Coordinates of C-alpha atoms in Angstrom, one line a residue:
Chain V
M15 CA -39.7 -17.7 46.7
T16 CA -38.0 -16.8 49.9
S17 CA -34.4 -16.9 48.6
F18 CA -34.3 -13.4 47.1
P19 CA -30.8 -12.4 46.1
K20 CA -29.6 -9.4 48.2
A21 CA -29.0 -6.1 46.5
D22 CA -25.4 -5.9 47.8
G23 CA -24.6 -9.2 46.1
A24 CA -25.0 -7.5 42.7
I25 CA -22.0 -7.7 40.3
V26 CA -20.9 -5.6 37.3
F27 CA -18.9 -7.3 34.6
V28 CA -16.7 -5.0 32.6
V29 CA -15.3 -6.2 29.2
D30 CA -12.8 -3.8 27.6
D31 CA -9.4 -4.6 26.1
D32 CA -7.8 -1.5 27.4
P33 CA -6.4 -1.9 30.9
A34 CA -6.7 1.9 31.6
V35 CA -10.4 1.8 30.9
R36 CA -10.9 -1.4 32.8
E37 CA -9.2 0.0 35.9
G38 CA -11.0 3.3 35.8
L39 CA -14.4 1.7 35.4
S40 CA -13.6 -0.8 38.1
S41 CA -12.7 1.9 40.6
L42 CA -15.7 4.0 39.7
I43 CA -18.2 1.2 40.0
R44 CA -16.7 -0.1 43.2
S45 CA -17.0 3.4 44.7
A46 CA -20.7 3.1 44.1
G47 CA -20.7 0.0 46.4
L48 CA -21.0 -2.6 43.6
K49 CA -18.8 -5.6 43.0
V50 CA -16.8 -5.6 39.7
E51 CA -15.2 -8.3 37.6
T52 CA -13.2 -7.2 34.6
F53 CA -12.3 -9.1 31.4
S54 CA -10.2 -8.2 28.4
S55 CA -12.2 -10.1 25.8
G56 CA -15.6 -11.6 25.1
R57 CA -14.1 -15.1 25.2
E58 CA -12.6 -14.4 28.7
F59 CA -16.0 -13.2 29.9
Q60 CA -17.8 -16.3 28.6
E61 CA -15.3 -18.6 30.2
R62 CA -15.8 -17.0 33.7
P63 CA -16.8 -19.3 36.6
R64 CA -20.6 -19.1 37.2
P65 CA -22.0 -18.8 40.7
K66 CA -24.4 -21.6 41.9
V67 CA -26.9 -19.1 43.1
P68 CA -28.0 -16.5 40.5
V69 CA -26.8 -13.0 41.4
P70 CA -28.2 -9.9 39.8
A71 CA -25.6 -8.5 37.4
C72 CA -25.0 -6.3 34.4
L73 CA -22.4 -6.2 31.6
V74 CA -20.5 -3.1 30.6
L75 CA -19.3 -4.0 27.2
D76 CA -16.8 -2.3 24.8
I77 CA -17.9 -2.5 21.1
R78 CA -14.4 -2.7 19.7
L79 CA -12.7 -5.8 21.1
P80 CA -10.0 -8.0 19.7
G81 CA -11.5 -11.1 18.2
Q82 CA -15.2 -11.2 18.8
S83 CA -16.7 -7.7 18.8
G84 CA -19.0 -6.4 21.5
L85 CA -22.0 -6.6 19.2
E86 CA -21.1 -10.2 18.2
L87 CA -20.9 -11.1 21.8
Q88 CA -24.3 -9.6 22.4
S89 CA -26.0 -11.6 19.7
E90 CA -24.3 -14.7 20.9
L91 CA -25.5 -14.1 24.5
T92 CA -29.0 -13.4 23.2
Q93 CA -29.1 -16.9 21.9
T94 CA -28.9 -18.2 25.4
E95 CA -31.9 -17.5 27.5
E96 CA -30.4 -15.9 30.5
H97 CA -27.7 -13.2 30.3
P98 CA -27.1 -10.0 32.3
P99 CA -28.5 -6.8 30.7
I100 CA -25.8 -5.0 28.6
I101 CA -24.6 -1.4 28.6
F102 CA -22.4 -0.6 25.6
V103 CA -19.5 1.8 25.8
T104 CA -17.7 2.8 22.7
G105 CA -15.0 5.3 21.5
H106 CA -16.9 6.3 18.4
G107 CA -20.4 4.9 18.2
D108 CA -22.3 5.6 15.0
I109 CA -26.1 5.5 14.7
P110 CA -26.4 2.1 12.9
M111 CA -24.2 0.6 15.6
S112 CA -26.3 2.0 18.4
V113 CA -29.5 1.0 16.7
R114 CA -28.3 -2.5 16.4
A115 CA -27.2 -2.6 20.0
M116 CA -30.5 -1.3 21.3
K117 CA -32.5 -3.6 19.0
G118 CA -30.4 -6.4 20.6
G119 CA -31.9 -5.4 23.9
A120 CA -29.1 -3.2 25.3
I121 CA -29.9 -1.0 28.3
D122 CA -27.8 2.0 27.1
F123 CA -25.2 3.0 24.6
L124 CA -22.6 5.4 26.0
T125 CA -19.8 7.1 24.1
K126 CA -16.4 7.3 25.7
P127 CA -15.5 9.4 27.6
F128 CA -18.8 9.5 29.5
Q129 CA -20.2 11.0 32.6
A130 CA -19.8 8.8 35.6
E131 CA -23.4 9.5 36.6
D132 CA -24.7 8.3 33.3
L133 CA -22.8 5.0 33.6
L134 CA -23.8 4.4 37.2
A135 CA -27.5 5.2 36.5
A136 CA -27.4 2.7 33.6
V137 CA -25.7 0.2 35.8
H138 CA -28.3 0.5 38.6
Q139 CA -31.1 0.3 36.1
A140 CA -29.7 -2.8 34.5
I141 CA -29.1 -4.5 37.8
E142 CA -32.6 -3.8 39.0
L143 CA -33.9 -5.3 35.7
D144 CA -31.8 -8.4 36.2
R145 CA -32.9 -8.8 39.8
R146 CA -36.6 -8.8 38.7
A147 CA -35.7 -11.3 35.9
I148 CA -34.0 -13.6 38.3
I149 CA -37.0 -13.4 40.7
R150 CA -39.4 -14.2 37.8
R151 CA -37.3 -17.1 36.7
H152 CA -37.1 -18.3 40.3
E153 CA -40.8 -18.0 41.0
G154 CA -41.6 -19.8 37.8
A155 CA -39.3 -22.7 38.7
D156 CA -40.8 -22.9 42.2
A157 CA -44.4 -22.9 40.9
R158 CA -43.7 -25.6 38.4
A159 CA -42.1 -27.8 41.1
R160 CA -45.1 -27.4 43.3
Y161 CA -47.6 -28.0 40.5
L162 CA -45.8 -31.3 39.7
S163 CA -46.4 -32.5 43.3
L164 CA -50.2 -32.4 42.7
T165 CA -52.1 -35.6 41.8
P166 CA -53.8 -35.7 38.4
R167 CA -57.2 -35.3 40.0
E168 CA -55.9 -32.3 42.1
R169 CA -54.6 -30.7 38.8
E170 CA -58.1 -31.2 37.3
V171 CA -59.7 -29.5 40.2
M172 CA -57.1 -26.7 40.3
A173 CA -57.8 -25.9 36.6
L174 CA -61.5 -25.5 37.4
V175 CA -60.9 -23.4 40.6
V176 CA -58.6 -21.1 38.7
R177 CA -61.4 -20.6 36.2
G178 CA -63.5 -19.2 39.1
M179 CA -65.9 -22.2 39.6
L180 CA -67.5 -22.9 42.9
N181 CA -67.0 -26.2 44.8
K182 CA -70.6 -27.1 44.0
Q183 CA -70.2 -26.5 40.3
I184 CA -66.9 -28.5 40.2
A185 CA -68.4 -31.4 42.0
G186 CA -71.2 -31.4 39.5
Q187 CA -68.9 -31.3 36.5
L188 CA -66.6 -34.0 37.9
G189 CA -69.5 -36.1 39.3
T190 CA -68.1 -36.1 42.9
A191 CA -69.4 -34.9 46.2
E192 CA -69.0 -31.3 47.1
I193 CA -67.2 -32.2 50.3
T194 CA -64.6 -34.1 48.3
V195 CA -63.9 -31.1 46.2
K196 CA -63.6 -29.0 49.3
I197 CA -60.9 -31.3 50.7
Q198 CA -59.1 -31.5 47.4
R199 CA -59.1 -27.7 47.2
G200 CA -57.5 -27.4 50.7
R201 CA -54.7 -29.8 49.6
I202 CA -54.1 -27.9 46.4
M203 CA -53.8 -24.5 48.3
K204 CA -51.4 -26.1 50.8
K205 CA -49.2 -27.8 48.1
M206 CA -49.0 -24.7 45.9
G207 CA -48.1 -22.6 49.0
V208 CA -50.9 -20.0 48.6
A209 CA -53.6 -18.7 50.9
S210 CA -56.2 -17.4 48.5
V211 CA -57.7 -18.0 45.1
P212 CA -56.2 -14.9 43.6
D213 CA -52.7 -16.1 44.7
L214 CA -53.5 -19.4 43.1
V215 CA -54.5 -17.7 39.9
R216 CA -51.3 -15.7 39.9
I217 CA -49.1 -18.8 40.5
A218 CA -51.0 -20.8 37.9
E219 CA -50.0 -18.2 35.3
K220 CA -46.3 -18.8 36.2
V221 CA -46.8 -22.6 35.7
G222 CA -48.2 -21.8 32.2
Chain K
M20 CA 28.2 -20.9 -96.6
S21 CA 27.3 -24.5 -97.3
E22 CA 29.9 -27.1 -98.0
E23 CA 28.3 -28.4 -101.1
P24 CA 29.4 -25.7 -103.6
L25 CA 32.9 -25.7 -102.1
R26 CA 33.2 -29.5 -102.6
K27 CA 32.0 -29.1 -106.2
T28 CA 34.7 -26.5 -106.8
R29 CA 37.3 -28.8 -105.3
R30 CA 36.2 -31.7 -107.3
K31 CA 36.4 -29.5 -110.4
N32 CA 39.9 -28.4 -109.4
H33 CA 40.7 -32.0 -108.7
R34 CA 39.7 -32.9 -112.1
K35 CA 41.5 -30.0 -113.8
A36 CA 44.8 -30.5 -112.0
P37 CA 45.4 -33.3 -109.6
E38 CA 46.9 -32.0 -106.4
T39 CA 50.0 -33.3 -104.8
P40 CA 49.8 -34.6 -101.2
E41 CA 51.9 -31.6 -100.1
V42 CA 49.4 -29.1 -101.5
K43 CA 46.6 -31.1 -100.0
Q44 CA 48.3 -30.9 -96.6
A45 CA 49.0 -27.2 -96.9
K46 CA 45.3 -26.5 -97.8
A47 CA 44.1 -28.5 -94.8
A48 CA 46.4 -26.6 -92.5
L49 CA 45.2 -23.3 -93.9
L50 CA 41.6 -24.3 -93.4
A51 CA 42.3 -25.3 -89.8
E52 CA 44.0 -22.0 -89.2
K53 CA 41.1 -20.1 -90.6
A54 CA 38.6 -22.0 -88.4
A55 CA 40.6 -21.3 -85.3
L56 CA 40.8 -17.6 -86.2
E57 CA 37.1 -17.4 -86.7
Q58 CA 36.6 -19.1 -83.4
R59 CA 38.8 -16.6 -81.6
L60 CA 37.1 -13.6 -83.3
H61 CA 33.8 -14.9 -82.2
E62 CA 35.0 -15.3 -78.6
T63 CA 36.5 -11.8 -78.6
T64 CA 33.3 -10.3 -79.8
Q65 CA 31.4 -12.1 -77.1
N66 CA 33.9 -10.9 -74.4
L67 CA 33.6 -7.3 -75.7
A68 CA 29.8 -7.5 -75.5
A69 CA 30.1 -8.8 -71.9
A70 CA 32.5 -6.1 -71.0
D71 CA 30.2 -3.5 -72.5
A72 CA 27.3 -4.9 -70.5
K73 CA 29.4 -4.7 -67.4
I74 CA 30.3 -1.1 -68.0
K75 CA 26.7 -0.2 -68.6
E76 CA 25.8 -2.0 -65.4
G77 CA 28.6 -0.1 -63.6
I78 CA 27.3 3.2 -64.9
V79 CA 23.8 2.3 -63.6
D80 CA 25.4 1.3 -60.3
L81 CA 27.3 4.6 -60.1
K82 CA 24.2 6.6 -60.9
R83 CA 22.4 4.7 -58.3
A84 CA 25.2 5.2 -55.7
D85 CA 25.2 8.9 -56.6
A86 CA 21.5 9.1 -56.1
L87 CA 21.8 7.2 -52.8
L88 CA 24.7 9.5 -51.7
H89 CA 22.6 12.4 -52.6
A90 CA 19.7 11.1 -50.7
V91 CA 21.8 10.4 -47.6
E92 CA 23.4 13.8 -47.8
Q93 CA 20.0 15.3 -48.2
E94 CA 18.8 13.3 -45.3
F95 CA 21.6 14.5 -43.1
R96 CA 21.2 18.0 -44.3
T97 CA 17.5 17.9 -43.5
V98 CA 18.4 16.7 -40.0
V99 CA 21.1 19.3 -39.4
E100 CA 19.0 22.1 -40.9
N101 CA 15.8 21.2 -39.0
T102 CA 17.1 20.0 -35.6
P103 CA 16.3 22.4 -32.8
D104 CA 19.9 21.8 -31.6
Q105 CA 22.3 24.5 -32.5
I106 CA 25.2 23.2 -34.5
I107 CA 28.4 25.2 -35.2
R108 CA 31.7 24.0 -36.6
Y109 CA 34.9 25.9 -35.6
D110 CA 38.2 25.8 -37.4
R111 CA 41.6 25.9 -35.7
E112 CA 41.4 29.7 -35.5
L113 CA 38.0 29.3 -33.6
R114 CA 36.2 30.8 -36.6
R115 CA 32.8 29.5 -37.4
I116 CA 33.0 27.5 -40.6
F117 CA 29.5 25.9 -40.4
V118 CA 26.4 27.2 -38.7
N119 CA 23.1 25.4 -38.9
P120 CA 19.8 27.4 -39.2
A121 CA 18.9 26.8 -35.6
A122 CA 22.2 28.3 -34.5
K123 CA 21.7 31.2 -36.9
A124 CA 18.3 31.9 -35.5
S125 CA 19.1 31.4 -31.9
F126 CA 22.5 33.0 -31.5
Q127 CA 22.4 35.1 -34.7
A128 CA 25.7 33.3 -35.2
T129 CA 27.4 34.1 -38.6
L130 CA 30.0 32.3 -40.6
G131 CA 33.5 33.4 -40.4
H132 CA 33.4 35.1 -37.0
V133 CA 35.3 33.9 -34.0
A134 CA 33.4 31.9 -31.4
G135 CA 31.5 33.8 -28.8
F136 CA 30.8 36.9 -31.0
L137 CA 27.2 36.9 -31.8
R138 CA 26.7 39.2 -34.8
N139 CA 28.3 40.7 -37.8
D140 CA 28.9 43.8 -35.9
G141 CA 30.9 41.8 -33.4
K142 CA 28.8 43.2 -30.6
L143 CA 29.2 41.3 -27.4
L144 CA 26.2 39.9 -25.7
A145 CA 28.0 37.4 -23.5
T146 CA 30.3 38.6 -20.9
P147 CA 34.0 38.6 -21.7
E148 CA 34.4 35.8 -19.1
E149 CA 31.8 33.7 -20.8
I150 CA 33.5 34.3 -24.2
E151 CA 36.8 33.3 -22.7
M152 CA 35.2 30.2 -21.3
I153 CA 33.7 29.0 -24.6
Q154 CA 36.9 29.7 -26.5
G155 CA 38.9 27.9 -23.9
A156 CA 36.6 24.9 -24.3
I157 CA 37.0 24.8 -28.1
R158 CA 40.8 25.2 -27.7
S159 CA 41.0 22.4 -25.2
V160 CA 39.1 20.1 -27.6
L161 CA 41.4 21.2 -30.5
E162 CA 44.5 20.4 -28.4
S163 CA 43.4 17.3 -26.6
G164 CA 41.4 15.7 -29.4
K165 CA 38.9 14.6 -26.8
P166 CA 35.2 15.5 -26.7
R167 CA 33.8 17.7 -23.9
E168 CA 30.4 18.1 -22.4
F169 CA 29.2 20.8 -20.2
E170 CA 26.2 23.0 -19.3
L171 CA 26.2 26.8 -19.4
T172 CA 23.9 29.7 -19.5
W173 CA 24.3 31.9 -22.6
P174 CA 22.4 34.8 -24.1
N175 CA 20.4 34.2 -27.3
V176 CA 17.6 36.0 -29.0
S177 CA 15.1 35.2 -26.3
G178 CA 17.3 36.1 -23.4
R179 CA 19.5 34.1 -21.2
R180 CA 19.0 30.4 -21.6
A181 CA 20.4 27.2 -20.2
F182 CA 22.3 25.0 -22.7
S183 CA 23.8 21.6 -22.6
V184 CA 26.8 21.7 -24.9
R185 CA 28.8 18.9 -26.5
M186 CA 32.1 19.6 -28.4
E187 CA 33.4 16.9 -30.7
P188 CA 36.8 17.0 -32.3
E189 CA 37.0 16.3 -36.1
F190 CA 40.1 14.7 -37.6
D191 CA 41.9 14.7 -41.0
L192 CA 43.4 11.5 -42.5
T193 CA 46.6 12.0 -40.6
G194 CA 44.7 12.1 -37.3
A195 CA 45.2 15.8 -36.7
V196 CA 42.3 17.8 -35.3
T197 CA 41.1 20.1 -38.0
S198 CA 37.9 21.4 -36.5
V199 CA 35.5 21.2 -33.6
L200 CA 31.8 20.5 -33.9
G201 CA 29.8 22.1 -31.2
V202 CA 26.2 21.0 -30.5
A203 CA 24.2 23.1 -28.1
R204 CA 20.8 22.1 -26.8
D205 CA 18.5 24.5 -25.1
I206 CA 17.5 22.8 -21.9
T207 CA 15.9 25.8 -20.2
D208 CA 12.4 24.4 -20.5
L209 CA 13.5 20.9 -19.6
K210 CA 15.2 22.2 -16.5
A211 CA 12.0 24.2 -15.6
A212 CA 9.9 21.1 -16.2
E213 CA 12.2 19.0 -14.1
E214 CA 12.0 21.6 -11.3
A215 CA 8.2 21.7 -11.6
L216 CA 8.1 17.9 -11.6
R217 CA 10.3 17.8 -8.5
Q218 CA 8.1 20.3 -6.8
S219 CA 4.8 18.6 -7.6
Q220 CA 6.3 15.3 -6.5
A221 CA 7.2 16.9 -3.2
E222 CA 3.8 18.3 -3.0
L223 CA 2.2 15.0 -3.9
A224 CA 4.2 13.3 -1.3
R225 CA 3.0 15.8 1.3
V226 CA -0.6 15.4 0.2
A227 CA -0.2 11.6 0.3
R228 CA 1.2 12.0 3.8
V229 CA -1.6 14.2 4.8
N230 CA -4.0 11.5 3.4
L231 CA -2.2 8.9 5.4
V232 CA -2.5 11.0 8.5
G233 CA -6.2 11.4 7.8
A234 CA -6.5 7.6 7.8
L235 CA -4.6 7.4 11.0
A236 CA -6.5 10.3 12.6
A237 CA -9.5 8.1 13.5
S238 CA -7.0 5.6 15.0
L239 CA -5.3 8.4 17.0
A240 CA -8.6 9.7 18.2
H241 CA -9.4 6.3 19.6
E242 CA -6.0 6.1 21.1
L243 CA -6.5 9.4 22.9
N244 CA -10.0 8.5 23.9
Q245 CA -8.9 5.4 25.8
P246 CA -6.6 7.1 28.3
L247 CA -9.0 10.0 28.5
T248 CA -11.8 7.6 29.5
G249 CA -9.5 6.1 32.1
V250 CA -8.6 9.6 33.4
I251 CA -12.2 10.7 33.8
S252 CA -13.4 7.4 35.3
N253 CA -10.6 7.4 37.8
A254 CA -11.1 11.1 38.7
E255 CA -14.8 10.6 39.4
A256 CA -14.0 7.5 41.3
A257 CA -11.4 9.3 43.4
L258 CA -13.9 12.0 44.2
R259 CA -16.4 9.4 45.3
W260 CA -13.8 7.5 47.4
L261 CA -12.9 10.8 49.1
E262 CA -16.6 11.8 49.7
A263 CA -17.4 8.4 51.2
G264 CA -17.9 8.2 54.9
P265 CA -15.2 7.5 56.1
P266 CA -13.1 8.5 53.0
N267 CA -11.2 5.7 51.4
I268 CA -7.8 7.3 51.0
G269 CA -6.2 4.1 49.7
E270 CA -8.6 3.7 46.8
A271 CA -8.6 7.5 46.1
S272 CA -4.8 7.6 45.9
Q273 CA -4.7 4.5 43.6
S274 CA -7.2 6.3 41.3
L275 CA -5.0 9.4 41.3
Q276 CA -1.9 7.4 40.4
R277 CA -3.8 5.9 37.5
I278 CA -4.8 9.3 36.3
V279 CA -1.1 10.4 36.2
R280 CA -0.2 7.3 34.2
D281 CA -3.1 7.6 31.7
G282 CA -2.4 11.3 31.3
H283 CA 1.1 10.5 30.3
R284 CA 0.0 7.9 27.9
A285 CA -2.3 10.5 26.2
G286 CA 0.7 12.9 26.1
D287 CA 2.8 10.3 24.4
V288 CA 0.2 9.8 21.7
V289 CA 0.2 13.6 21.1
T290 CA 4.0 13.7 20.9
R291 CA 4.1 10.8 18.5
T292 CA 1.5 12.4 16.3
R293 CA 3.3 15.7 16.2
S294 CA 6.6 14.1 15.2
F295 CA 4.7 12.2 12.5
L296 CA 3.1 15.3 11.1
K297 CA 6.3 17.4 11.1
K298 CA 7.1 18.5 7.6
G299 CA 10.7 19.0 8.3
E300 CA 13.6 18.2 6.0
P301 CA 15.1 14.7 6.3
A302 CA 17.4 14.6 9.2
K303 CA 19.5 11.5 9.3
A304 CA 20.5 10.1 12.6
G305 CA 21.2 6.7 14.1
F306 CA 18.2 4.9 15.5
K307 CA 17.2 1.4 16.6
V308 CA 14.9 -0.4 14.2
E309 CA 13.4 -2.5 16.9
E310 CA 12.2 0.5 18.7
L311 CA 10.8 2.1 15.6
I312 CA 8.9 -1.1 14.9
R313 CA 7.5 -1.3 18.4
E314 CA 6.4 2.3 18.2
T315 CA 4.8 1.8 14.7
F316 CA 3.0 -1.3 16.0
T317 CA 1.4 0.9 18.7
L318 CA 0.4 3.4 16.0
V319 CA -1.4 0.7 14.0
Q320 CA -2.7 -1.3 17.0
D321 CA -6.2 0.1 16.6
E322 CA -6.2 -0.7 12.9
T323 CA -5.1 -4.3 13.5
R324 CA -7.6 -4.8 16.2
R325 CA -10.4 -3.4 14.1
R326 CA -9.5 -5.6 11.1
H327 CA -8.5 -8.6 13.2
V328 CA -5.0 -8.8 11.8
D329 CA -2.3 -10.7 13.7
V330 CA 0.9 -8.7 13.4
Q331 CA 4.1 -10.2 14.6
A332 CA 7.7 -9.0 14.6
R333 CA 10.6 -11.4 14.2
I334 CA 13.7 -9.3 14.8
A335 CA 17.2 -10.8 14.8
P336 CA 19.1 -10.1 18.0
D337 CA 21.9 -7.5 18.5
L338 CA 21.1 -5.5 15.4
P339 CA 23.3 -2.4 14.9
V340 CA 21.9 1.1 14.8
V341 CA 20.7 2.3 11.3
L342 CA 21.3 5.7 9.8
G343 CA 18.3 7.6 8.4
D344 CA 15.4 9.9 9.0
R345 CA 13.4 8.1 11.6
V346 CA 10.1 9.8 10.7
Q347 CA 10.5 9.0 7.0
V348 CA 11.5 5.4 7.6
Q349 CA 8.5 5.1 9.9
Q350 CA 6.3 6.3 7.0
V351 CA 7.7 3.6 4.7
L352 CA 7.0 1.0 7.4
L353 CA 3.5 2.4 7.9
N354 CA 2.8 2.4 4.2
L355 CA 3.9 -1.2 3.9
L356 CA 2.0 -2.3 7.0
M357 CA -1.2 -0.5 5.9
N358 CA -0.9 -2.1 2.4
S359 CA -0.5 -5.5 4.0
F360 CA -3.6 -5.0 6.2
D361 CA -5.5 -4.1 3.0
A362 CA -4.2 -7.2 1.4
V363 CA -5.1 -9.6 4.2
S364 CA -8.5 -8.0 4.5
E365 CA -9.2 -9.1 1.0
I366 CA -9.3 -12.7 2.0
A367 CA -12.5 -13.9 3.6
G368 CA -11.9 -16.3 6.5
G369 CA -8.5 -17.9 7.3
T370 CA -5.9 -16.2 9.5
R371 CA -5.0 -12.6 8.6
Q372 CA -1.3 -12.6 9.4
V373 CA 1.4 -10.0 8.8
I374 CA 5.0 -10.8 9.8
V375 CA 7.7 -8.1 10.0
R376 CA 11.2 -9.5 9.9
V377 CA 14.5 -7.6 10.4
K378 CA 17.9 -9.2 9.7
M379 CA 21.3 -8.2 8.5
K380 CA 21.6 -8.5 4.7
S381 CA 25.3 -7.9 4.7
T382 CA 27.7 -6.4 7.3
K383 CA 26.6 -2.9 6.3
I384 CA 23.0 -3.3 5.3
L385 CA 19.9 -4.1 7.3
Q386 CA 16.9 -5.7 5.6
L387 CA 13.2 -5.3 6.7
S388 CA 10.5 -7.5 5.2
I389 CA 6.8 -7.3 5.6
E390 CA 5.1 -10.5 4.7
D391 CA 1.4 -10.9 4.5
S392 CA -1.1 -13.8 4.0
G393 CA -3.1 -11.9 1.5
P394 CA -3.9 -12.8 -2.1
G395 CA -0.4 -12.0 -3.3
I396 CA 0.8 -9.9 -6.2
G397 CA 0.0 -10.6 -9.9
P398 CA 2.9 -11.8 -12.0
E399 CA 2.8 -8.6 -14.2
L400 CA 2.8 -6.2 -11.3
P401 CA 6.0 -6.2 -9.4
E402 CA 7.7 -3.8 -11.8
R403 CA 4.8 -1.3 -11.9
L404 CA 4.0 -1.4 -8.2
F405 CA 6.4 1.3 -7.2
E406 CA 5.3 3.7 -10.0
A407 CA 3.5 6.9 -9.0
F408 CA -0.3 6.7 -9.4
Y409 CA -0.2 3.0 -10.0
S410 CA -2.7 1.3 -7.8
T411 CA -4.5 -2.0 -7.7
K412 CA -6.8 -0.8 -4.9
S413 CA -10.2 0.7 -5.8
H414 CA -9.6 3.6 -3.4
G415 CA -5.8 3.7 -3.8
L416 CA -4.0 6.9 -4.8
G417 CA -1.0 5.0 -6.1
M418 CA 1.4 7.1 -4.1
G419 CA 2.3 5.0 -1.1
L420 CA 4.8 2.7 -2.7
S421 CA 6.1 5.4 -4.9
I422 CA 6.8 7.6 -2.0
S423 CA 8.2 4.7 -0.1
R424 CA 10.6 4.0 -2.9
S425 CA 11.8 7.6 -3.1
I426 CA 12.4 7.6 0.7
V427 CA 14.2 4.3 0.7
E428 CA 16.4 5.3 -2.3
A429 CA 17.2 8.6 -0.7
H430 CA 18.5 6.6 2.2
G431 CA 20.7 4.6 -0.2
G432 CA 18.5 1.5 0.2
R433 CA 16.5 -0.6 -2.1
I434 CA 12.8 -1.6 -2.0
W435 CA 11.3 -4.6 -3.9
A436 CA 8.3 -6.9 -3.8
E437 CA 8.3 -10.7 -4.2
P438 CA 5.8 -13.5 -3.8
A439 CA 5.7 -15.0 -0.3
K440 CA 4.6 -18.4 0.9
R441 CA 1.0 -17.4 1.0
G442 CA 0.8 -13.7 0.0
A443 CA 3.2 -11.0 -0.8
K444 CA 6.5 -9.9 0.7
F445 CA 7.8 -6.4 0.6
N446 CA 11.4 -5.8 1.4
F447 CA 13.6 -2.7 1.9
T448 CA 17.1 -2.2 3.0
L449 CA 18.7 0.5 5.1
P450 CA 22.4 1.3 5.6
I451 CA 23.6 0.8 9.2
D452 CA 25.2 3.7 11.0
G453 CA 28.9 3.3 10.4
R454 CA 29.7 6.1 12.8
S455 CA 28.8 4.3 16.0
R456 CA 28.1 0.6 16.7
P457 CA 26.4 -0.3 19.9

């Protein structure tokens, strides 16, 4: 929970088969202080080396590409759970195309040539979304790891605590002493890394 | 006559006066003679009857031949009298000795008058030069004994008309030219129709070209949009680099350089489009086929990308310069390429491949081939493919190949289709530029 990716580590992937467009977009996005990686095809993008630590990112994707089209790449990426949010750019977008893109979860659908501000705004929005998604995924993974460190009895107690029961009630239900429940509750809070019951409730939701 | 009574008689005679052996012998000889004579008479009669039958038959044949001759004559007369062609026969003095009804009606030509004069009154409608010309033509056929063919304009009842004229010498048994048969056909309407056809074909070709341009317009729009997107992105980036604190001059200058480059690229697209649209007359000049192909590939690049077609060029090295109208030849190439894209798009799955090959066909002729991996051409089609308005495509105008053929033929080349390994192969030839060799 402590290893939040830093904002300045964010990266923008640009996939366009035209070098002029790639270079222009790259310079523009870099001028906004973001890192850029460019690719000439969907295949090239999918074969990129992946960082060990997840970095917030977004994908600026041309619709017309040699081989796999931008829309095809989008539906392929959607099959996998995690992928950077997509901003589509196209030379001549029609309505069915943009509907399909947005239904597929695209952040924006820009028609070339576009205003730099529109692109940068979409890029910032997409990166922010991705950052939150990464944190969510990270927190979830962290909570699950902590939960697995509990003993079976502690998990039983935790389930009852989260439901809002008092130590006395829990002891009554489990047929143990109230003092035992109090010790177990202390261990649970420590292992789950929380200081209060509301925090415990919140993290329990992440465990699922 | 039965032999019984004769024998009785003889017996009687025998009894009355017994015959000598000499008499007996003579009688027998006479009898034999008589029989022979009777036989000959019989044969002669038969021969006469046969001859009579043959004569009768001959008469029937003659009558039949006469009827046939009459029918044939009637047939020719009907043809000559009803043909719209104007037929006049001239004798050695250039007088009209036969005039068919068409000639009478059209020229008001009358028998007995000298060639060139139209009416009984001898009034001239043709100019003296024209009359001199027609008389000269008849004279030359009379003198040379050889037919002549020519075209001329000549006044008739409906004004000045164009005629195609054939003059045929006619001979007597000794081989001397006795007369000249002139056949004139009014080709005014035909010529007008030909001209109209030529004009509408030119117009159709232009329409088809406009159509083709329409199809390429989307592609060109995309081609302009790409460098434009580059220009705008780089310009905005350059502004941002300059406005940064401290300004990043290096990045800004790189962006500006890219703007110049992309701007030129957009300009090239415009130039190319303009030269493509130019309606100008064919202007033949020497050009390099490899350059034309490269340029045409750029033109269809967007199309190939959109339809996932793999286009390759296999060009023989050191090709000479060809002679032709570059824009027109490019149109042929474009037509054939677009056709091949349509063909390969018909096939679901598999590789969509188009290969353009250029090689020398002979020392003076270059051959270009466009081979596709489409469904190929039907066995009955190759002949009709190049006809105007013939199309196997649902949206086809049927003009592409027809125009391509007229362009290639106007260049002295040939265009044909043949089955390829997987699909179809279209070939055309171009003459190389004999004036200059690289």
